[in-house]
PDB file of C-alpha atoms and ligand atoms in Angstrom:
ATOM      1  CA  MET Y 286     -10.092   8.668  25.896  1.00 60.00           C
ATOM      2  CA  LYS Y 287     -12.327   5.551  25.643  1.00 58.00           C
ATOM      3  CA  LYS Y 288     -10.243   2.585  26.896  1.00 59.00           C
ATOM      4  CA  PHE Y 289     -10.979  -0.925  25.678  1.00 56.00           C
ATOM      5  CA  LYS Y 290     -11.297  -3.546  28.415  1.00 61.00           C
ATOM      6  CA  ASN Y 291     -11.318  -7.275  27.728  1.00 65.00           C
ATOM      7  CA  LYS Y 292      -9.350  -9.645  29.943  1.00 69.00           C
ATOM      8  CA  LYS Y 293      -8.942 -12.272  27.204  1.00 72.00           C
ATOM      9  CA  LEU Y 294      -7.021  -9.987  24.818  1.00 73.00           C
ATOM     10  CA  SER Y 295      -3.271  -9.333  24.892  1.00 72.00           C
ATOM     11  CA  HIS Y 296      -1.983  -5.902  25.986  1.00 67.00           C
ATOM     12  CA  SER Y 297      -0.949  -4.974  22.419  1.00 68.00           C
ATOM     13  CA  SER Y 298      -4.381  -5.956  21.008  1.00 69.00           C
ATOM     14  CA  LYS Y 299      -6.101  -3.807  23.658  1.00 70.00           C
ATOM     15  CA  LEU Y 300      -3.813  -0.861  22.800  1.00 68.00           C
ATOM     16  CA  TRP Y 301      -4.574  -1.302  19.084  1.00 68.00           C
ATOM     17  CA  ILE Y 302      -8.369  -1.343  19.675  1.00 70.00           C
ATOM     18  CA  THR Y 303      -8.188   1.672  22.016  1.00 70.00           C
ATOM     19  CA  ARG Y 304      -6.242   3.599  19.385  1.00 68.00           C
ATOM     20  CA  GLN Y 305      -8.691   2.640  16.619  1.00 69.00           C
ATOM     21  CA  ASN Y 306     -11.672   3.677  18.792  1.00 71.00           C
ATOM     22  CA  ASN Y 307     -10.145   7.104  19.399  1.00 79.00           C
ATOM     23  CA  ASP Y 308      -8.817   7.839  15.913  1.00 81.00           C
ATOM     24  CA  PRO Y 309     -10.808  10.531  14.038  1.00 85.00           C
ATOM     25  CA  LEU Y 310      -9.571   9.189  10.670  1.00 91.00           C
ATOM     26  CA  VAL Y 311     -11.089   5.775  11.427  1.00 93.00           C
ATOM     27  CA  GLU Y 312     -14.410   7.563  12.025  1.00 92.00           C
ATOM     28  CA  LEU Y 313     -14.042   9.700   8.886  1.00 93.00           C
ATOM     29  CA  ALA Y 314     -13.232   6.655   6.744  1.00 95.00           C
ATOM     30  CA  LYS Y 315     -16.430   4.971   7.993  1.00 94.00           C
ATOM     31  CA  LYS Y 316     -18.496   8.072   7.239  1.00 95.00           C
ATOM     32  CA  GLN Y 317     -17.127   8.221   3.689  1.00 96.00           C
ATOM     33  CA  ASN Y 318     -17.659   4.477   3.183  1.00 96.00           C
ATOM     34  CA  TYR Y 319     -13.971   3.656   2.958  1.00 98.00           C
ATOM     35  CA  ARG Y 320     -12.815   0.366   4.401  1.00 97.00           C
ATOM     36  CA  SER Y 321      -9.707   1.756   6.055  1.00 96.00           C
ATOM     37  CA  ARG Y 322      -8.159   5.007   7.301  1.00 95.00           C
ATOM     38  CA  ALA Y 323      -5.238   4.140   4.979  1.00 97.00           C
ATOM     39  CA  VAL Y 324      -7.171   5.843   2.192  1.00 97.00           C
ATOM     40  CA  PHE Y 325      -6.270   9.263   3.608  1.00 97.00           C
ATOM     41  CA  LYS Y 326      -2.588   8.556   3.053  1.00 98.00           C
ATOM     42  CA  LEU Y 327      -3.215   7.865  -0.636  1.00 98.00           C
ATOM     43  CA  ILE Y 328      -5.564  10.843  -1.012  1.00 98.00           C
ATOM     44  CA  GLU Y 329      -2.951  13.159   0.472  1.00 97.00           C
ATOM     45  CA  ILE Y 330      -0.173  11.806  -1.743  1.00 97.00           C
ATOM     46  CA  ASP Y 331      -2.442  11.906  -4.785  1.00 98.00           C
ATOM     47  CA  LYS Y 332      -3.299  15.566  -4.170  1.00 97.00           C
ATOM     48  CA  LYS Y 333       0.394  16.322  -4.272  1.00 96.00           C
ATOM     49  CA  LEU Y 334       1.544  14.059  -7.115  1.00 97.00           C
ATOM     50  CA  LYS Y 335      -1.639  13.623  -9.254  1.00 96.00           C
ATOM     51  CA  LEU Y 336      -1.083   9.889  -9.648  1.00 97.00           C
ATOM     52  CA  ILE Y 337      -4.603   8.537 -10.089  1.00 98.00           C
ATOM     53  CA  LYS Y 338      -6.281   9.450 -13.368  1.00 97.00           C
ATOM     54  CA  ASN Y 339      -8.760   7.883 -15.730  1.00 98.00           C
ATOM     55  CA  ASN Y 340      -7.764   5.338 -18.430  1.00 96.00           C
ATOM     56  CA  LEU Y 341      -4.774   3.881 -16.587  1.00 96.00           C
ATOM     57  CA  ASN Y 342      -3.679   0.334 -15.776  1.00 96.00           C
ATOM     58  CA  ILE Y 343      -3.317   0.469 -11.987  1.00 97.00           C
ATOM     59  CA  VAL Y 344      -1.989  -2.409  -9.877  1.00 97.00           C
ATOM     60  CA  ASP Y 345      -2.632  -2.197  -6.114  1.00 98.00           C
ATOM     61  CA  LEU Y 346      -0.483  -4.642  -4.119  1.00 97.00           C
ATOM     62  CA  GLY Y 347      -1.401  -5.490  -0.522  1.00 97.00           C
ATOM     63  CA  SER Y 348      -4.857  -4.105  -1.263  1.00 98.00           C
ATOM     64  CA  ALA Y 349      -7.025  -5.511   1.552  1.00 98.00           C
ATOM     65  CA  PRO Y 350      -9.299  -4.435   3.090  1.00 98.00           C
ATOM     66  CA  GLY Y 351      -9.519  -2.242  -0.011  1.00 98.00           C
ATOM     67  CA  SER Y 352      -9.653   1.499   0.640  1.00 98.00           C
ATOM     68  CA  TRP Y 353      -6.891   2.374  -1.860  1.00 98.00           C
ATOM     69  CA  SER Y 354      -8.645   0.340  -4.557  1.00 98.00           C
ATOM     70  CA  GLN Y 355     -11.995   1.914  -3.662  1.00 98.00           C
ATOM     71  CA  TYR Y 356     -10.460   5.357  -4.181  1.00 98.00           C
ATOM     72  CA  SER Y 357      -8.541   4.618  -7.381  1.00 98.00           C
ATOM     73  CA  SER Y 358     -11.347   2.586  -9.023  1.00 98.00           C
ATOM     74  CA  LYS Y 359     -13.692   5.545  -8.626  1.00 97.00           C
ATOM     75  CA  ILE Y 360     -11.311   7.848 -10.526  1.00 98.00           C
ATOM     76  CA  ASN Y 361      -9.914   5.323 -13.010  1.00 97.00           C
ATOM     77  CA  LYS Y 362     -13.376   4.551 -14.405  1.00 97.00           C
ATOM     78  CA  ASN Y 363     -12.367   3.377 -17.877  1.00 96.00           C
ATOM     79  CA  GLY Y 364      -8.977   1.879 -17.098  1.00 95.00           C
ATOM     80  CA  ILE Y 365      -8.024  -1.395 -15.417  1.00 95.00           C
ATOM     81  CA  ASN Y 366      -7.902  -1.565 -11.628  1.00 97.00           C
ATOM     82  CA  LEU Y 367      -6.178  -4.691 -10.448  1.00 97.00           C
ATOM     83  CA  ALA Y 368      -5.804  -5.497  -6.749  1.00 98.00           C
ATOM     84  CA  LEU Y 369      -3.882  -8.274  -5.027  1.00 98.00           C
ATOM     85  CA  ASP Y 370      -3.668  -9.458  -1.433  1.00 98.00           C
ATOM     86  CA  ILE Y 371      -2.675 -12.588   0.428  1.00 97.00           C
ATOM     87  CA  LEU Y 372      -5.937 -12.135   2.384  1.00 97.00           C
ATOM     88  CA  PRO Y 373      -9.385 -12.281   0.805  1.00 98.00           C
ATOM     89  CA  MET Y 374     -10.967  -8.935  -0.084  1.00 98.00           C
ATOM     90  CA  LYS Y 375     -14.646  -8.033  -0.531  1.00 98.00           C
ATOM     91  CA  SER Y 376     -15.363  -7.083  -4.114  1.00 98.00           C
ATOM     92  CA  ILE Y 377     -15.128  -3.488  -5.323  1.00 98.00           C
ATOM     93  CA  SER Y 378     -16.957  -2.273  -8.366  1.00 96.00           C
ATOM     94  CA  ASN Y 379     -14.676  -1.779 -11.395  1.00 96.00           C
ATOM     95  CA  CYS Y 380     -11.786  -3.594  -9.696  1.00 97.00           C
ATOM     96  CA  LYS Y 381     -10.435  -7.095 -10.393  1.00 97.00           C
ATOM     97  CA  PHE Y 382      -8.997  -8.932  -7.409  1.00 97.00           C
ATOM     98  CA  LEU Y 383      -6.393 -11.684  -7.239  1.00 97.00           C
ATOM     99  CA  ASN Y 384      -5.994 -13.542  -3.949  1.00 97.00           C
ATOM    100  CA  GLY Y 385      -2.363 -14.624  -3.554  1.00 96.00           C
ATOM    101  CA  ASP Y 386       1.094 -14.118  -2.088  1.00 96.00           C
ATOM    102  CA  PHE Y 387       2.934 -11.439  -4.023  1.00 95.00           C
ATOM    103  CA  THR Y 388       6.332 -12.976  -3.242  1.00 94.00           C
ATOM    104  CA  ASN Y 389       5.329 -16.032  -5.262  1.00 95.00           C
ATOM    105  CA  GLU Y 390       6.498 -15.640  -8.883  1.00 93.00           C
ATOM    106  CA  ILE Y 391       3.506 -17.588 -10.192  1.00 95.00           C
ATOM    107  CA  THR Y 392       1.196 -15.056  -8.518  1.00 95.00           C
ATOM    108  CA  GLN Y 393       3.123 -12.216 -10.189  1.00 94.00           C
ATOM    109  CA  PHE Y 394       2.757 -13.980 -13.533  1.00 92.00           C
ATOM    110  CA  GLU Y 395      -1.012 -14.466 -12.957  1.00 92.00           C
ATOM    111  CA  LEU Y 396      -1.320 -10.809 -12.071  1.00 91.00           C
ATOM    112  CA  MET Y 397       0.208  -9.613 -15.315  1.00 91.00           C
ATOM    113  CA  LYS Y 398      -1.821 -12.153 -17.314  1.00 89.00           C
ATOM    114  CA  ILE Y 399      -4.931 -10.284 -16.162  1.00 88.00           C
ATOM    115  CA  LEU Y 400      -3.565  -7.168 -17.886  1.00 81.00           C
ATOM    116  CA  ASN Y 401      -3.713  -9.196 -21.135  1.00 73.00           C
ATOM    117  CA  GLY Y 402      -0.023  -8.749 -21.889  1.00 74.00           C
ATOM    118  CA  GLY Y 403      -0.295  -5.014 -21.251  1.00 83.00           C
ATOM    119  CA  LYS Y 404       1.880  -3.156 -18.784  1.00 93.00           C
ATOM    120  CA  ALA Y 405       1.009  -1.017 -15.787  1.00 96.00           C
ATOM    121  CA  ASP Y 406       0.968   2.784 -15.699  1.00 96.00           C
ATOM    122  CA  LEU Y 407       1.036   2.814 -11.934  1.00 97.00           C
ATOM    123  CA  VAL Y 408       1.984   0.264  -9.288  1.00 97.00           C
ATOM    124  CA  LEU Y 409       0.833   1.011  -5.744  1.00 98.00           C
ATOM    125  CA  SER Y 410       2.120  -1.094  -2.888  1.00 97.00           C
ATOM    126  CA  ASP Y 411       0.933  -0.772   0.698  1.00 97.00           C
ATOM    127  CA  ILE Y 412       2.164  -4.278   1.533  1.00 94.00           C
ATOM    128  CA  ALA Y 413       3.143  -4.645   5.160  1.00 88.00           C
ATOM    129  CA  GLU Y 414       4.311  -7.811   6.855  1.00 83.00           C
ATOM    130  CA  ASN Y 415       2.671  -8.742  10.169  1.00 84.00           C
ATOM    131  CA  SER Y 416       4.637  -7.205  13.007  1.00 82.00           C
ATOM    132  CA  THR Y 417       6.913  -9.536  14.983  1.00 84.00           C
ATOM    133  CA  GLY Y 418       7.408  -6.936  17.736  1.00 81.00           C
ATOM    134  CA  ASN Y 419      11.066  -6.554  16.735  1.00 84.00           C
ATOM    135  CA  LYS Y 420      11.260  -3.219  14.870  1.00 81.00           C
ATOM    136  CA  ASN Y 421      14.544  -3.981  13.056  1.00 84.00           C
ATOM    137  CA  LEU Y 422      13.308  -7.358  11.899  1.00 87.00           C
ATOM    138  CA  ASP Y 423       9.978  -5.842  10.809  1.00 85.00           C
ATOM    139  CA  SER Y 424      11.707  -3.112   8.762  1.00 86.00           C
ATOM    140  CA  MET Y 425      14.011  -5.667   7.172  1.00 88.00           C
ATOM    141  CA  ARG Y 426      11.184  -8.050   6.180  1.00 90.00           C
ATOM    142  CA  SER Y 427       8.955  -5.307   4.820  1.00 88.00           C
ATOM    143  CA  ASN Y 428      11.767  -3.565   2.918  1.00 90.00           C
ATOM    144  CA  LEU Y 429      12.705  -6.905   1.386  1.00 91.00           C
ATOM    145  CA  ILE Y 430       9.176  -7.242  -0.027  1.00 92.00           C
ATOM    146  CA  SER Y 431       9.367  -3.628  -1.231  1.00 92.00           C
ATOM    147  CA  LEU Y 432      12.557  -4.534  -3.110  1.00 93.00           C
ATOM    148  CA  THR Y 433      10.651  -7.373  -4.798  1.00 94.00           C
ATOM    149  CA  VAL Y 434       7.899  -4.885  -5.690  1.00 95.00           C
ATOM    150  CA  LEU Y 435      10.495  -2.561  -7.261  1.00 94.00           C
ATOM    151  CA  GLU Y 436      11.888  -5.439  -9.322  1.00 93.00           C
ATOM    152  CA  PHE Y 437       8.374  -6.408 -10.400  1.00 94.00           C
ATOM    153  CA  ALA Y 438       7.647  -2.784 -11.361  1.00 94.00           C
ATOM    154  CA  LEU Y 439      10.830  -2.538 -13.417  1.00 93.00           C
ATOM    155  CA  LYS Y 440       9.646  -5.506 -15.504  1.00 92.00           C
ATOM    156  CA  ASN Y 441       6.005  -4.548 -15.750  1.00 93.00           C
ATOM    157  CA  LEU Y 442       5.716  -0.768 -15.865  1.00 95.00           C
ATOM    158  CA  LYS Y 443       5.136   1.142 -19.087  1.00 94.00           C
ATOM    159  CA  LYS Y 444       7.682   3.713 -20.216  1.00 92.00           C
ATOM    160  CA  ASN Y 445       7.196   6.711 -17.864  1.00 92.00           C
ATOM    161  CA  GLY Y 446       5.398   4.392 -15.424  1.00 96.00           C
ATOM    162  CA  LYS Y 447       5.180   5.272 -11.742  1.00 97.00           C
ATOM    163  CA  ILE Y 448       5.330   3.463  -8.463  1.00 97.00           C
ATOM    164  CA  LEU Y 449       4.294   4.347  -4.938  1.00 98.00           C
ATOM    165  CA  ILE Y 450       5.556   1.896  -2.396  1.00 96.00           C
ATOM    166  CA  LYS Y 451       5.477   1.553   1.383  1.00 94.00           C
ATOM    167  CA  THR Y 452       8.912   1.316   3.004  1.00 92.00           C
ATOM    168  CA  PHE Y 453      10.130   1.416   6.600  1.00 89.00           C
ATOM    169  CA  SER Y 454      13.003   3.514   7.900  1.00 88.00           C
ATOM    170  CA  GLY Y 455      15.720   1.245   9.194  1.00 85.00           C
ATOM    171  CA  VAL Y 456      17.274  -1.994   8.031  1.00 83.00           C
ATOM    172  CA  GLY Y 457      16.954  -2.550   4.272  1.00 84.00           C
ATOM    173  CA  GLN Y 458      15.884   0.958   3.311  1.00 87.00           C
ATOM    174  CA  GLN Y 459      19.331   1.858   1.919  1.00 87.00           C
ATOM    175  CA  ASP Y 460      19.191  -1.172  -0.415  1.00 87.00           C
ATOM    176  CA  LEU Y 461      15.931   0.211  -1.778  1.00 89.00           C
ATOM    177  CA  VAL Y 462      17.432   3.643  -2.317  1.00 91.00           C
ATOM    178  CA  GLN Y 463      20.403   2.113  -4.164  1.00 91.00           C
ATOM    179  CA  LYS Y 464      18.092   0.165  -6.467  1.00 90.00           C
ATOM    180  CA  VAL Y 465      15.931   3.212  -7.108  1.00 93.00           C
ATOM    181  CA  LYS Y 466      18.895   5.481  -7.887  1.00 93.00           C
ATOM    182  CA  THR Y 467      20.200   3.131 -10.558  1.00 93.00           C
ATOM    183  CA  SER Y 468      16.838   2.314 -12.148  1.00 92.00           C
ATOM    184  CA  PHE Y 469      14.457   5.293 -11.902  1.00 93.00           C
ATOM    185  CA  GLN Y 470      14.694   8.870 -13.200  1.00 93.00           C
ATOM    186  CA  LYS Y 471      13.193  10.465 -10.138  1.00 94.00           C
ATOM    187  CA  HIS Y 472      12.324   9.465  -6.596  1.00 95.00           C
ATOM    188  CA  LEU Y 473      11.168  11.005  -3.345  1.00 95.00           C
ATOM    189  CA  PHE Y 474      10.118   9.896   0.127  1.00 95.00           C
ATOM    190  CA  ILE Y 475       6.793  11.061   1.544  1.00 96.00           C
ATOM    191  CA  LYS Y 476       5.396  10.810   5.073  1.00 96.00           C
ATOM    192  CA  PRO Y 477       1.696  11.701   4.749  1.00 96.00           C
ATOM    193  CA  SER Y 478       0.148  13.289   7.821  1.00 94.00           C
ATOM    194  CA  ALA Y 479      -2.350  10.402   8.007  1.00 93.00           C
ATOM    195  CA  SER Y 480       0.605   8.083   8.646  1.00 92.00           C
ATOM    196  CA  ARG Y 481       0.947   7.671  12.404  1.00 85.00           C
ATOM    197  CA  LYS Y 482       3.848   9.619  13.900  1.00 82.00           C
ATOM    198  CA  ASP Y 483       5.141   6.588  15.794  1.00 80.00           C
ATOM    199  CA  SER Y 484       5.140   4.429  12.663  1.00 83.00           C
ATOM    200  CA  LYS Y 485       8.406   3.938  10.774  1.00 84.00           C
ATOM    201  CA  GLU Y 486       6.540   3.788   7.486  1.00 90.00           C
ATOM    202  CA  LEU Y 487       7.561   6.127   4.677  1.00 93.00           C
ATOM    203  CA  TYR Y 488       6.220   6.047   1.137  1.00 96.00           C
ATOM    204  CA  LEU Y 489       8.673   5.993  -1.739  1.00 95.00           C
ATOM    205  CA  TYR Y 490       7.529   7.446  -5.050  1.00 97.00           C
ATOM    206  CA  CYS Y 491       9.516   6.683  -8.223  1.00 96.00           C
ATOM    207  CA  GLU Y 492       9.177   7.540 -11.907  1.00 95.00           C
ATOM    208  CA  LEU Y 493      10.760   5.510 -14.697  1.00 93.00           C
TER     209      LEU Y 493
HETATM  210  C1  SAM N 784      -1.642  -1.940   5.441  1.00 82.72           C
HETATM  211  S1  SAM N 784      -2.546  -3.213   4.701  1.00 82.72           S
HETATM  212  C2  SAM N 784      -3.094  -2.474   3.204  1.00 82.72           C
HETATM  213  C3  SAM N 784      -4.247  -1.528   3.343  1.00 82.72           C
HETATM  214  C4  SAM N 784      -4.803  -1.124   2.001  1.00 82.72           C
HETATM  215  N1  SAM N 784      -3.917  -0.231   1.283  1.00 82.72           N
HETATM  216  C5  SAM N 784      -6.141  -0.448   2.115  1.00 82.72           C
HETATM  217  O1  SAM N 784      -6.244   0.709   1.712  1.00 82.72           O
HETATM  218  O2  SAM N 784      -7.101  -1.065   2.569  1.00 82.72           O
HETATM  219  C6  SAM N 784      -1.273  -4.284   4.168  1.00 82.72           C
HETATM  220  C7  SAM N 784      -1.738  -5.495   3.398  1.00 82.72           C
HETATM  221  O3  SAM N 784      -0.599  -6.180   2.881  1.00 82.72           O
HETATM  222  C8  SAM N 784      -0.971  -7.541   2.746  1.00 82.72           C
HETATM  223  N2  SAM N 784       0.195  -8.411   2.533  1.00 82.72           N
HETATM  224  C9  SAM N 784       1.207  -8.689   3.393  1.00 82.72           C
HETATM  225  N3  SAM N 784       2.077  -9.555   2.844  1.00 82.72           N
HETATM  226  C10 SAM N 784       1.607  -9.826   1.591  1.00 82.72           C
HETATM  227  C11 SAM N 784       2.067 -10.657   0.524  1.00 82.72           C
HETATM  228  N4  SAM N 784       3.208 -11.376   0.639  1.00 82.72           N
HETATM  229  N5  SAM N 784       1.347 -10.719  -0.611  1.00 82.72           N
HETATM  230  C12 SAM N 784       0.202 -10.001  -0.733  1.00 82.72           C
HETATM  231  N6  SAM N 784      -0.297  -9.202   0.248  1.00 82.72           N
HETATM  232  C13 SAM N 784       0.395  -9.105   1.388  1.00 82.72           C
HETATM  233  C14 SAM N 784      -1.710  -7.810   4.055  1.00 82.72           C
HETATM  234  O4  SAM N 784      -2.506  -8.956   3.953  1.00 82.72           O
HETATM  235  C15 SAM N 784      -2.504  -6.509   4.243  1.00 82.72           C
HETATM  236  O5  SAM N 784      -3.818  -6.662   3.756  1.00 82.72           O
END
């Protein structure tokens, strides 16, 4: 294993870089011109659920650096691909990008304005809060955002619309399940193999 040595960096940063340098999916993503290994999670889920198709209105929340949008914009050639992140994102052909904080209601309003009053067929959310180092707190904060995403989807999805959303096992996940059970016809949790084993992340898929 290639270890990363740099005295100025914190222990956790060094661990992160060492892991990235030794991860075959990071290498594969580079070879296939994807901006992140995260794309393999979406590809795996898409193979199973056939979510991404042409002629859809797709909203990708927490999109940066952009691999999910790269993948979906290639398939959804004639539909609308709309991406949002609190961080800037390099442009992607056939994809509109809004730079903003999803938790801000004005940003959510701006986002839907771009769909010209239309609704979404599919909402993807890979939003993750920066880690605080406290796993319970991290799960709680991220699941709280996921709850906001669910509420947003309930207002802005078309009939039969779908949502794929990142959640974390632990604090707050039960609140999500409760919301989903009362509002969606069908739901299931998926842990794609590209998701790291030591990560608490789990994707929640729901159909209206
Ligand atoms: C795991 S990354 C997403 C990776 C992305 N799916 C890809 O394929 O490149 C999570 C993203 O969520 C974004 N994020 C976190 N909080 C956010 C918020 N409140 N509003 C919008 N984006 C947010 C982060 O900036 C980060 O880019």
